[in-house]
């Protein structure tokens, strides 16, 4: 009976450790993102096994005191180990497989200063046109430009301040061209996504367009659209 509890606990610890390593190892560049995603997927399988073993141990051995607390903790870890990758997978399946989102899909803002940083990136910074614009409009109709009453210089100042508040690394700021370029790094895997903000004059003030593009991955799992929406709220 003690061995069954031990196997359940070890499985839970192994699963949560693999899940944590999937992101941290990718962020630290110990391996590429494909390896990290593979580790996360395998962690989910271990989580399922750990949940099953822990439940069996709970019902078969009927533990009390410290043994019960340990198995309940193992069950908690096992659930997390399965739920996080499962949530990631369900999110990926619910959004289109695109990684380039723009508030202007007809004339998207273009990158300039960021391009050398993306030289080795699998994903191109060249906008793919209607092939992704149609998918974006269907999935993220709320991604829209921001219209301000401010004159362009003030709008540019506000746009830059909002980008800094987002915690992005500002790569370039060109008030004459009305362009701000930045790099956002995701918390867990450390993915690098590049952002370009364009400020243009309108009859009533200024229009701000934002484009966010992932360097790796066919799908961004909705991250770029969420980033643009968060930015516009801050702005």
PDB file of N, CA and C in Angstrom, residues 74-166:
ATOM      1  N   UNK A  74      -0.826  15.671  -3.878  1.00  0.00           N
ATOM      2  CA  UNK A  74      -0.430  15.037  -5.138  1.00  0.00           C
ATOM      3  C   UNK A  74      -1.546  15.141  -6.172  1.00  0.00           C
ATOM      4  N   UNK A  75      -2.789  14.953  -5.709  1.00  0.00           N
ATOM      5  CA  UNK A  75      -3.922  15.065  -6.618  1.00  0.00           C
ATOM      6  C   UNK A  75      -4.034  16.488  -7.162  1.00  0.00           C
ATOM      7  N   UNK A  76      -3.807  17.458  -6.300  1.00  0.00           N
ATOM      8  CA  UNK A  76      -3.851  18.857  -6.715  1.00  0.00           C
ATOM      9  C   UNK A  76      -2.796  19.133  -7.787  1.00  0.00           C
ATOM     10  N   UNK A  77      -1.578  18.660  -7.567  1.00  0.00           N
ATOM     11  CA  UNK A  77      -0.509  18.857  -8.544  1.00  0.00           C
ATOM     12  C   UNK A  77      -0.821  18.152  -9.857  1.00  0.00           C
ATOM     13  N   UNK A  78      -1.381  16.947  -9.750  1.00  0.00           N
ATOM     14  CA  UNK A  78      -1.708  16.184 -10.957  1.00  0.00           C
ATOM     15  C   UNK A  78      -2.773  16.889 -11.788  1.00  0.00           C
ATOM     16  N   UNK A  79      -3.765  17.469 -11.115  1.00  0.00           N
ATOM     17  CA  UNK A  79      -4.822  18.182 -11.823  1.00  0.00           C
ATOM     18  C   UNK A  79      -4.244  19.381 -12.565  1.00  0.00           C
ATOM     19  N   UNK A  80      -3.359  20.133 -11.900  1.00  0.00           N
ATOM     20  CA  UNK A  80      -2.719  21.282 -12.542  1.00  0.00           C
ATOM     21  C   UNK A  80      -1.893  20.830 -13.744  1.00  0.00           C
ATOM     22  N   UNK A  81      -1.144  19.746 -13.574  1.00  0.00           N
ATOM     23  CA  UNK A  81      -0.288  19.234 -14.638  1.00  0.00           C
ATOM     24  C   UNK A  81      -1.083  18.868 -15.880  1.00  0.00           C
ATOM     25  N   UNK A  82      -2.295  18.378 -15.670  1.00  0.00           N
ATOM     26  CA  UNK A  82      -3.150  18.055 -16.815  1.00  0.00           C
ATOM     27  C   UNK A  82      -3.906  19.275 -17.321  1.00  0.00           C
ATOM     28  N   UNK A  83      -4.419  20.101 -16.410  1.00  0.00           N
ATOM     29  CA  UNK A  83      -5.314  21.200 -16.795  1.00  0.00           C
ATOM     30  C   UNK A  83      -4.614  22.286 -17.603  1.00  0.00           C
ATOM     31  N   UNK A  84      -3.376  22.616 -17.258  1.00  0.00           N
ATOM     32  CA  UNK A  84      -2.680  23.697 -17.960  1.00  0.00           C
ATOM     33  C   UNK A  84      -2.446  23.353 -19.435  1.00  0.00           C
ATOM     34  N   UNK A  85      -1.848  22.203 -19.760  1.00  0.00           N
ATOM     35  CA  UNK A  85      -1.684  21.867 -21.183  1.00  0.00           C
ATOM     36  C   UNK A  85      -3.026  21.684 -21.893  1.00  0.00           C
ATOM     37  N   UNK A  86      -4.008  21.140 -21.177  1.00  0.00           N
ATOM     38  CA  UNK A  86      -5.323  20.944 -21.786  1.00  0.00           C
ATOM     39  C   UNK A  86      -5.964  22.294 -22.135  1.00  0.00           C
ATOM     40  N   UNK A  87      -5.841  23.247 -21.228  1.00  0.00           N
ATOM     41  CA  UNK A  87      -6.377  24.579 -21.498  1.00  0.00           C
ATOM     42  C   UNK A  87      -5.672  25.232 -22.668  1.00  0.00           C
ATOM     43  N   UNK A  88      -4.361  25.054 -22.744  1.00  0.00           N
ATOM     44  CA  UNK A  88      -3.566  25.588 -23.850  1.00  0.00           C
ATOM     45  C   UNK A  88      -4.020  24.983 -25.174  1.00  0.00           C
ATOM     46  N   UNK A  89      -4.231  23.655 -25.164  1.00  0.00           N
ATOM     47  CA  UNK A  89      -4.639  22.956 -26.377  1.00  0.00           C
ATOM     48  C   UNK A  89      -6.036  23.389 -26.824  1.00  0.00           C
ATOM     49  N   UNK A  90      -6.953  23.522 -25.885  1.00  0.00           N
ATOM     50  CA  UNK A  90      -8.314  23.928 -26.234  1.00  0.00           C
ATOM     51  C   UNK A  90      -8.333  25.355 -26.780  1.00  0.00           C
ATOM     52  N   UNK A  91      -7.502  26.209 -26.203  1.00  0.00           N
ATOM     53  CA  UNK A  91      -7.413  27.577 -26.706  1.00  0.00           C
ATOM     54  C   UNK A  91      -6.877  27.589 -28.134  1.00  0.00           C
ATOM     55  N   UNK A  92      -5.860  26.784 -28.386  1.00  0.00           N
ATOM     56  CA  UNK A  92      -5.267  26.720 -29.724  1.00  0.00           C
ATOM     57  C   UNK A  92      -6.285  26.243 -30.753  1.00  0.00           C
ATOM     58  N   UNK A  93      -7.155  25.316 -30.347  1.00  0.00           N
ATOM     59  CA  UNK A  93      -8.147  24.781 -31.267  1.00  0.00           C
ATOM     60  C   UNK A  93      -9.297  25.751 -31.501  1.00  0.00           C
ATOM     61  N   UNK A  94      -9.460  26.722 -30.605  1.00  0.00           N
ATOM     62  CA  UNK A  94     -10.593  27.642 -30.699  1.00  0.00           C
ATOM     63  C   UNK A  94     -10.288  28.894 -31.520  1.00  0.00           C
ATOM     64  N   UNK A  95      -9.026  29.094 -31.881  1.00  0.00           N
ATOM     65  CA  UNK A  95      -8.640  30.288 -32.638  1.00  0.00           C
ATOM     66  C   UNK A  95      -7.992  29.868 -33.954  1.00  0.00           C
ATOM     67  N   UNK A  96      -7.991  30.747 -34.959  1.00  0.00           N
ATOM     68  CA  UNK A  96      -7.386  30.393 -36.243  1.00  0.00           C
ATOM     69  C   UNK A  96      -5.866  30.259 -36.130  1.00  0.00           C
ATOM     70  N   UNK A  97      -5.257  29.423 -36.972  1.00  0.00           N
ATOM     71  CA  UNK A  97      -3.800  29.209 -36.925  1.00  0.00           C
ATOM     72  C   UNK A  97      -3.034  30.339 -37.598  1.00  0.00           C
ATOM     73  N   UNK A  98      -3.117  31.535 -37.005  1.00  0.00           N
ATOM     74  CA  UNK A  98      -2.394  32.689 -37.534  1.00  0.00           C
ATOM     75  C   UNK A  98      -1.587  33.319 -36.408  1.00  0.00           C
ATOM     76  N   UNK A  99      -0.556  34.078 -36.786  1.00  0.00           N
ATOM     77  CA  UNK A  99       0.333  34.667 -35.783  1.00  0.00           C
ATOM     78  C   UNK A  99       0.645  36.131 -36.082  1.00  0.00           C
ATOM     79  N   UNK A 100      -0.143  36.736 -36.969  1.00  0.00           N
ATOM     80  CA  UNK A 100       0.079  38.126 -37.375  1.00  0.00           C
ATOM     81  C   UNK A 100      -1.263  38.850 -37.294  1.00  0.00           C
ATOM     82  N   UNK A 101      -1.399  39.752 -36.314  1.00  0.00           N
ATOM     83  CA  UNK A 101      -2.668  40.443 -36.085  1.00  0.00           C
ATOM     84  C   UNK A 101      -2.451  41.949 -36.221  1.00  0.00           C
ATOM     85  N   UNK A 102      -3.369  42.610 -36.927  1.00  0.00           N
ATOM     86  CA  UNK A 102      -3.240  44.049 -37.158  1.00  0.00           C
ATOM     87  C   UNK A 102      -4.604  44.724 -37.088  1.00  0.00           C
ATOM     88  N   UNK A 103      -4.620  45.938 -36.552  1.00  0.00           N
ATOM     89  CA  UNK A 103      -5.860  46.707 -36.535  1.00  0.00           C
ATOM     90  C   UNK A 103      -6.195  47.243 -37.923  1.00  0.00           C
ATOM     91  N   UNK A 104      -5.220  47.223 -38.827  1.00  0.00           N
ATOM     92  CA  UNK A 104      -5.436  47.624 -40.217  1.00  0.00           C
ATOM     93  C   UNK A 104      -4.985  46.471 -41.096  1.00  0.00           C
ATOM     94  N   UNK A 105      -5.940  45.713 -41.623  1.00  0.00           N
ATOM     95  CA  UNK A 105      -5.587  44.554 -42.447  1.00  0.00           C
ATOM     96  C   UNK A 105      -5.455  44.913 -43.927  1.00  0.00           C
ATOM     97  N   UNK A 106      -5.801  46.143 -44.293  1.00  0.00           N
ATOM     98  CA  UNK A 106      -5.660  46.596 -45.678  1.00  0.00           C
ATOM     99  C   UNK A 106      -4.284  47.212 -45.893  1.00  0.00           C
ATOM    100  N   UNK A 107      -3.876  48.048 -44.950  1.00  0.00           N
ATOM    101  CA  UNK A 107      -2.568  48.708 -45.009  1.00  0.00           C
ATOM    102  C   UNK A 107      -1.904  48.571 -43.640  1.00  0.00           C
ATOM    103  N   UNK A 108      -1.459  47.370 -43.304  1.00  0.00           N
ATOM    104  CA  UNK A 108      -0.910  47.134 -41.964  1.00  0.00           C
ATOM    105  C   UNK A 108       0.382  47.905 -41.715  1.00  0.00           C
ATOM    106  N   UNK A 109       0.617  48.337 -40.471  1.00  0.00           N
ATOM    107  CA  UNK A 109       1.887  49.004 -40.146  1.00  0.00           C
ATOM    108  C   UNK A 109       3.065  48.090 -40.472  1.00  0.00           C
ATOM    109  N   UNK A 110       4.159  48.664 -40.919  1.00  0.00           N
ATOM    110  CA  UNK A 110       5.316  47.870 -41.309  1.00  0.00           C
ATOM    111  C   UNK A 110       6.454  48.014 -40.305  1.00  0.00           C
ATOM    112  N   UNK A 111       7.194  46.941 -40.136  1.00  0.00           N
ATOM    113  CA  UNK A 111       8.366  46.942 -39.266  1.00  0.00           C
ATOM    114  C   UNK A 111       9.573  47.480 -40.025  1.00  0.00           C
ATOM    115  N   UNK A 112      10.434  48.157 -39.293  1.00  0.00           N
ATOM    116  CA  UNK A 112      11.681  48.672 -39.868  1.00  0.00           C
ATOM    117  C   UNK A 112      12.840  48.304 -38.942  1.00  0.00           C
ATOM    118  N   UNK A 113      12.875  48.901 -37.763  1.00  0.00           N
ATOM    119  CA  UNK A 113      13.979  48.695 -36.824  1.00  0.00           C
ATOM    120  C   UNK A 113      14.029  47.280 -36.265  1.00  0.00           C
ATOM    121  N   UNK A 114      12.879  46.616 -36.195  1.00  0.00           N
ATOM    122  CA  UNK A 114      12.818  45.279 -35.601  1.00  0.00           C
ATOM    123  C   UNK A 114      13.326  44.191 -36.555  1.00  0.00           C
ATOM    124  N   UNK A 115      13.333  44.482 -37.838  1.00  0.00           N
ATOM    125  CA  UNK A 115      13.657  43.459 -38.831  1.00  0.00           C
ATOM    126  C   UNK A 115      14.987  42.733 -38.577  1.00  0.00           C
ATOM    127  N   UNK A 116      16.074  43.437 -38.209  1.00  0.00           N
ATOM    128  CA  UNK A 116      17.318  42.704 -37.926  1.00  0.00           C
ATOM    129  C   UNK A 116      17.178  41.732 -36.760  1.00  0.00           C
ATOM    130  N   UNK A 117      16.310  42.044 -35.805  1.00  0.00           N
ATOM    131  CA  UNK A 117      16.106  41.161 -34.655  1.00  0.00           C
ATOM    132  C   UNK A 117      15.340  39.899 -35.047  1.00  0.00           C
ATOM    133  N   UNK A 118      14.638  39.972 -36.162  1.00  0.00           N
ATOM    134  CA  UNK A 118      13.855  38.840 -36.639  1.00  0.00           C
ATOM    135  C   UNK A 118      14.574  38.085 -37.764  1.00  0.00           C
ATOM    136  N   UNK A 119      15.822  38.387 -37.999  1.00  0.00           N
ATOM    137  CA  UNK A 119      16.547  37.809 -39.139  1.00  0.00           C
ATOM    138  C   UNK A 119      16.511  36.288 -39.142  1.00  0.00           C
ATOM    139  N   UNK A 120      16.596  35.673 -37.968  1.00  0.00           N
ATOM    140  CA  UNK A 120      16.625  34.213 -37.885  1.00  0.00           C
ATOM    141  C   UNK A 120      15.272  33.624 -37.494  1.00  0.00           C
ATOM    142  N   UNK A 121      14.251  34.449 -37.415  1.00  0.00           N
ATOM    143  CA  UNK A 121      12.935  33.986 -36.989  1.00  0.00           C
ATOM    144  C   UNK A 121      12.261  33.167 -38.091  1.00  0.00           C
ATOM    145  N   UNK A 122      11.632  32.046 -37.749  1.00  0.00           N
ATOM    146  CA  UNK A 122      10.926  31.246 -38.757  1.00  0.00           C
ATOM    147  C   UNK A 122       9.777  31.997 -39.420  1.00  0.00           C
ATOM    148  N   UNK A 123       9.109  32.877 -38.652  1.00  0.00           N
ATOM    149  CA  UNK A 123       7.974  33.615 -39.198  1.00  0.00           C
ATOM    150  C   UNK A 123       8.423  34.910 -39.856  1.00  0.00           C
ATOM    151  N   UNK A 124       7.889  35.165 -41.033  1.00  0.00           N
ATOM    152  CA  UNK A 124       8.214  36.384 -41.756  1.00  0.00           C
ATOM    153  C   UNK A 124       7.461  37.575 -41.173  1.00  0.00           C
ATOM    154  N   UNK A 125       8.039  38.768 -41.353  1.00  0.00           N
ATOM    155  CA  UNK A 125       7.375  40.001 -40.929  1.00  0.00           C
ATOM    156  C   UNK A 125       6.559  40.597 -42.065  1.00  0.00           C
ATOM    157  N   UNK A 126       6.559  39.924 -43.216  1.00  0.00           N
ATOM    158  CA  UNK A 126       5.775  40.384 -44.366  1.00  0.00           C
ATOM    159  C   UNK A 126       4.332  39.944 -44.182  1.00  0.00           C
ATOM    160  N   UNK A 127       3.401  40.895 -44.269  1.00  0.00           N
ATOM    161  CA  UNK A 127       1.997  40.574 -44.058  1.00  0.00           C
ATOM    162  C   UNK A 127       1.486  39.674 -45.180  1.00  0.00           C
ATOM    163  N   UNK A 128       0.737  38.638 -44.809  1.00  0.00           N
ATOM    164  CA  UNK A 128       0.283  37.632 -45.778  1.00  0.00           C
ATOM    165  C   UNK A 128      -0.984  38.031 -46.524  1.00  0.00           C
ATOM    166  N   UNK A 129      -1.578  39.163 -46.175  1.00  0.00           N
ATOM    167  CA  UNK A 129      -2.719  39.666 -46.937  1.00  0.00           C
ATOM    168  C   UNK A 129      -4.044  39.026 -46.600  1.00  0.00           C
ATOM    169  N   UNK A 130      -4.880  38.859 -47.615  1.00  0.00           N
ATOM    170  CA  UNK A 130      -6.250  38.390 -47.410  1.00  0.00           C
ATOM    171  C   UNK A 130      -6.325  37.015 -46.760  1.00  0.00           C
ATOM    172  N   UNK A 131      -5.296  36.197 -46.969  1.00  0.00           N
ATOM    173  CA  UNK A 131      -5.327  34.836 -46.428  1.00  0.00           C
ATOM    174  C   UNK A 131      -5.452  34.827 -44.909  1.00  0.00           C
ATOM    175  N   UNK A 132      -4.865  35.825 -44.247  1.00  0.00           N
ATOM    176  CA  UNK A 132      -5.011  35.888 -42.797  1.00  0.00           C
ATOM    177  C   UNK A 132      -5.976  36.987 -42.360  1.00  0.00           C
ATOM    178  N   UNK A 133      -6.152  37.992 -43.200  1.00  0.00           N
ATOM    179  CA  UNK A 133      -7.072  39.076 -42.857  1.00  0.00           C
ATOM    180  C   UNK A 133      -8.492  38.557 -42.690  1.00  0.00           C
ATOM    181  N   UNK A 134      -8.900  37.654 -43.565  1.00  0.00           N
ATOM    182  CA  UNK A 134     -10.250  37.089 -43.481  1.00  0.00           C
ATOM    183  C   UNK A 134     -10.420  36.291 -42.199  1.00  0.00           C
ATOM    184  N   UNK A 135      -9.413  35.489 -41.861  1.00  0.00           N
ATOM    185  CA  UNK A 135      -9.469  34.702 -40.620  1.00  0.00           C
ATOM    186  C   UNK A 135      -9.498  35.609 -39.400  1.00  0.00           C
ATOM    187  N   UNK A 136      -8.704  36.669 -39.430  1.00  0.00           N
ATOM    188  CA  UNK A 136      -8.664  37.583 -38.293  1.00  0.00           C
ATOM    189  C   UNK A 136     -10.003  38.274 -38.082  1.00  0.00           C
ATOM    190  N   UNK A 137     -10.582  38.786 -39.153  1.00  0.00           N
ATOM    191  CA  UNK A 137     -11.841  39.518 -39.020  1.00  0.00           C
ATOM    192  C   UNK A 137     -12.948  38.630 -38.454  1.00  0.00           C
ATOM    193  N   UNK A 138     -12.915  37.339 -38.802  1.00  0.00           N
ATOM    194  CA  UNK A 138     -13.933  36.412 -38.302  1.00  0.00           C
ATOM    195  C   UNK A 138     -13.705  36.067 -36.834  1.00  0.00           C
ATOM    196  N   UNK A 139     -12.427  35.932 -36.447  1.00  0.00           N
ATOM    197  CA  UNK A 139     -12.118  35.496 -35.081  1.00  0.00           C
ATOM    198  C   UNK A 139     -11.997  36.646 -34.089  1.00  0.00           C
ATOM    199  N   UNK A 140     -11.502  37.789 -34.564  1.00  0.00           N
ATOM    200  CA  UNK A 140     -11.241  38.913 -33.660  1.00  0.00           C
ATOM    201  C   UNK A 140     -11.845  40.217 -34.196  1.00  0.00           C
ATOM    202  N   UNK A 141     -13.151  40.282 -34.330  1.00  0.00           N
ATOM    203  CA  UNK A 141     -13.763  41.513 -34.859  1.00  0.00           C
ATOM    204  C   UNK A 141     -13.540  42.724 -33.959  1.00  0.00           C
ATOM    205  N   UNK A 142     -13.204  42.473 -32.695  1.00  0.00           N
ATOM    206  CA  UNK A 142     -12.990  43.568 -31.750  1.00  0.00           C
ATOM    207  C   UNK A 142     -11.640  44.254 -31.924  1.00  0.00           C
ATOM    208  N   UNK A 143     -10.744  43.682 -32.708  1.00  0.00           N
ATOM    209  CA  UNK A 143      -9.438  44.298 -32.950  1.00  0.00           C
ATOM    210  C   UNK A 143      -9.616  45.433 -33.950  1.00  0.00           C
ATOM    211  N   UNK A 144      -9.598  46.654 -33.450  1.00  0.00           N
ATOM    212  CA  UNK A 144      -9.884  47.825 -34.270  1.00  0.00           C
ATOM    213  C   UNK A 144      -8.882  48.940 -33.947  1.00  0.00           C
ATOM    214  N   UNK A 145      -8.696  49.887 -34.877  1.00  0.00           N
ATOM    215  CA  UNK A 145      -7.805  51.024 -34.594  1.00  0.00           C
ATOM    216  C   UNK A 145      -8.396  51.918 -33.511  1.00  0.00           C
ATOM    217  N   UNK A 146      -7.528  52.729 -32.925  1.00  0.00           N
ATOM    218  CA  UNK A 146      -7.951  53.669 -31.893  1.00  0.00           C
ATOM    219  C   UNK A 146      -7.989  55.066 -32.501  1.00  0.00           C
ATOM    220  N   UNK A 147      -9.110  55.744 -32.364  1.00  0.00           N
ATOM    221  CA  UNK A 147      -9.258  57.106 -32.876  1.00  0.00           C
ATOM    222  C   UNK A 147      -9.233  58.077 -31.708  1.00  0.00           C
ATOM    223  N   UNK A 148      -8.346  59.051 -31.776  1.00  0.00           N
ATOM    224  CA  UNK A 148      -8.186  60.032 -30.709  1.00  0.00           C
ATOM    225  C   UNK A 148      -8.484  61.441 -31.214  1.00  0.00           C
ATOM    226  N   UNK A 149      -8.925  62.276 -30.299  1.00  0.00           N
ATOM    227  CA  UNK A 149      -9.154  63.684 -30.628  1.00  0.00           C
ATOM    228  C   UNK A 149      -7.859  64.488 -30.592  1.00  0.00           C
ATOM    229  N   UNK A 150      -6.796  63.888 -30.054  1.00  0.00           N
ATOM    230  CA  UNK A 150      -5.519  64.582 -29.908  1.00  0.00           C
ATOM    231  C   UNK A 150      -4.844  64.813 -31.259  1.00  0.00           C
ATOM    232  N   UNK A 151      -4.039  65.857 -31.318  1.00  0.00           N
ATOM    233  CA  UNK A 151      -3.191  66.079 -32.481  1.00  0.00           C
ATOM    234  C   UNK A 151      -2.139  64.974 -32.534  1.00  0.00           C
ATOM    235  N   UNK A 152      -1.605  64.645 -33.711  1.00  0.00           N
ATOM    236  CA  UNK A 152      -0.641  63.547 -33.840  1.00  0.00           C
ATOM    237  C   UNK A 152       0.525  63.566 -32.843  1.00  0.00           C
ATOM    238  N   UNK A 153       1.161  64.719 -32.562  1.00  0.00           N
ATOM    239  CA  UNK A 153       2.276  64.694 -31.597  1.00  0.00           C
ATOM    240  C   UNK A 153       1.843  64.215 -30.207  1.00  0.00           C
ATOM    241  N   UNK A 154       0.680  64.674 -29.751  1.00  0.00           N
ATOM    242  CA  UNK A 154       0.182  64.243 -28.447  1.00  0.00           C
ATOM    243  C   UNK A 154      -0.259  62.786 -28.498  1.00  0.00           C
ATOM    244  N   UNK A 155      -0.861  62.377 -29.616  1.00  0.00           N
ATOM    245  CA  UNK A 155      -1.269  60.985 -29.769  1.00  0.00           C
ATOM    246  C   UNK A 155      -0.050  60.067 -29.753  1.00  0.00           C
ATOM    247  N   UNK A 156       1.037  60.520 -30.385  1.00  0.00           N
ATOM    248  CA  UNK A 156       2.271  59.728 -30.390  1.00  0.00           C
ATOM    249  C   UNK A 156       2.803  59.588 -28.966  1.00  0.00           C
ATOM    250  N   UNK A 157       2.786  60.678 -28.205  1.00  0.00           N
ATOM    251  CA  UNK A 157       3.257  60.633 -26.820  1.00  0.00           C
ATOM    252  C   UNK A 157       2.432  59.653 -26.004  1.00  0.00           C
ATOM    253  N   UNK A 158       1.125  59.681 -26.186  1.00  0.00           N
ATOM    254  CA  UNK A 158       0.248  58.764 -25.459  1.00  0.00           C
ATOM    255  C   UNK A 158       0.483  57.319 -25.884  1.00  0.00           C
ATOM    256  N   UNK A 159       0.692  57.119 -27.183  1.00  0.00           N
ATOM    257  CA  UNK A 159       0.925  55.769 -27.690  1.00  0.00           C
ATOM    258  C   UNK A 159       2.225  55.189 -27.131  1.00  0.00           C
ATOM    259  N   UNK A 160       3.261  56.011 -27.067  1.00  0.00           N
ATOM    260  CA  UNK A 160       4.545  55.568 -26.525  1.00  0.00           C
ATOM    261  C   UNK A 160       4.426  55.282 -25.034  1.00  0.00           C
ATOM    262  N   UNK A 161       3.745  56.156 -24.306  1.00  0.00           N
ATOM    263  CA  UNK A 161       3.574  55.952 -22.865  1.00  0.00           C
ATOM    264  C   UNK A 161       2.825  54.652 -22.592  1.00  0.00           C
ATOM    265  N   UNK A 162       1.807  54.361 -23.393  1.00  0.00           N
ATOM    266  CA  UNK A 162       1.036  53.134 -23.209  1.00  0.00           C
ATOM    267  C   UNK A 162       1.899  51.904 -23.500  1.00  0.00           C
ATOM    268  N   UNK A 163       2.757  51.982 -24.525  1.00  0.00           N
ATOM    269  CA  UNK A 163       3.651  50.865 -24.854  1.00  0.00           C
ATOM    270  C   UNK A 163       4.628  50.614 -23.712  1.00  0.00           C
ATOM    271  N   UNK A 164       5.127  51.674 -23.109  1.00  0.00           N
ATOM    272  CA  UNK A 164       6.047  51.522 -21.980  1.00  0.00           C
ATOM    273  C   UNK A 164       5.329  50.919 -20.777  1.00  0.00           C
ATOM    274  N   UNK A 165       4.087  51.316 -20.566  1.00  0.00           N
ATOM    275  CA  UNK A 165       3.317  50.760 -19.453  1.00  0.00           C
ATOM    276  C   UNK A 165       3.034  49.275 -19.649  1.00  0.00           C
ATOM    277  N   UNK A 166       2.998  48.824 -20.884  1.00  0.00           N
ATOM    278  CA  UNK A 166       2.784  47.407 -21.161  1.00  0.00           C
ATOM    279  C   UNK A 166       3.997  46.565 -20.790  1.00  0.00           C
TER     280      UNK A 166
END
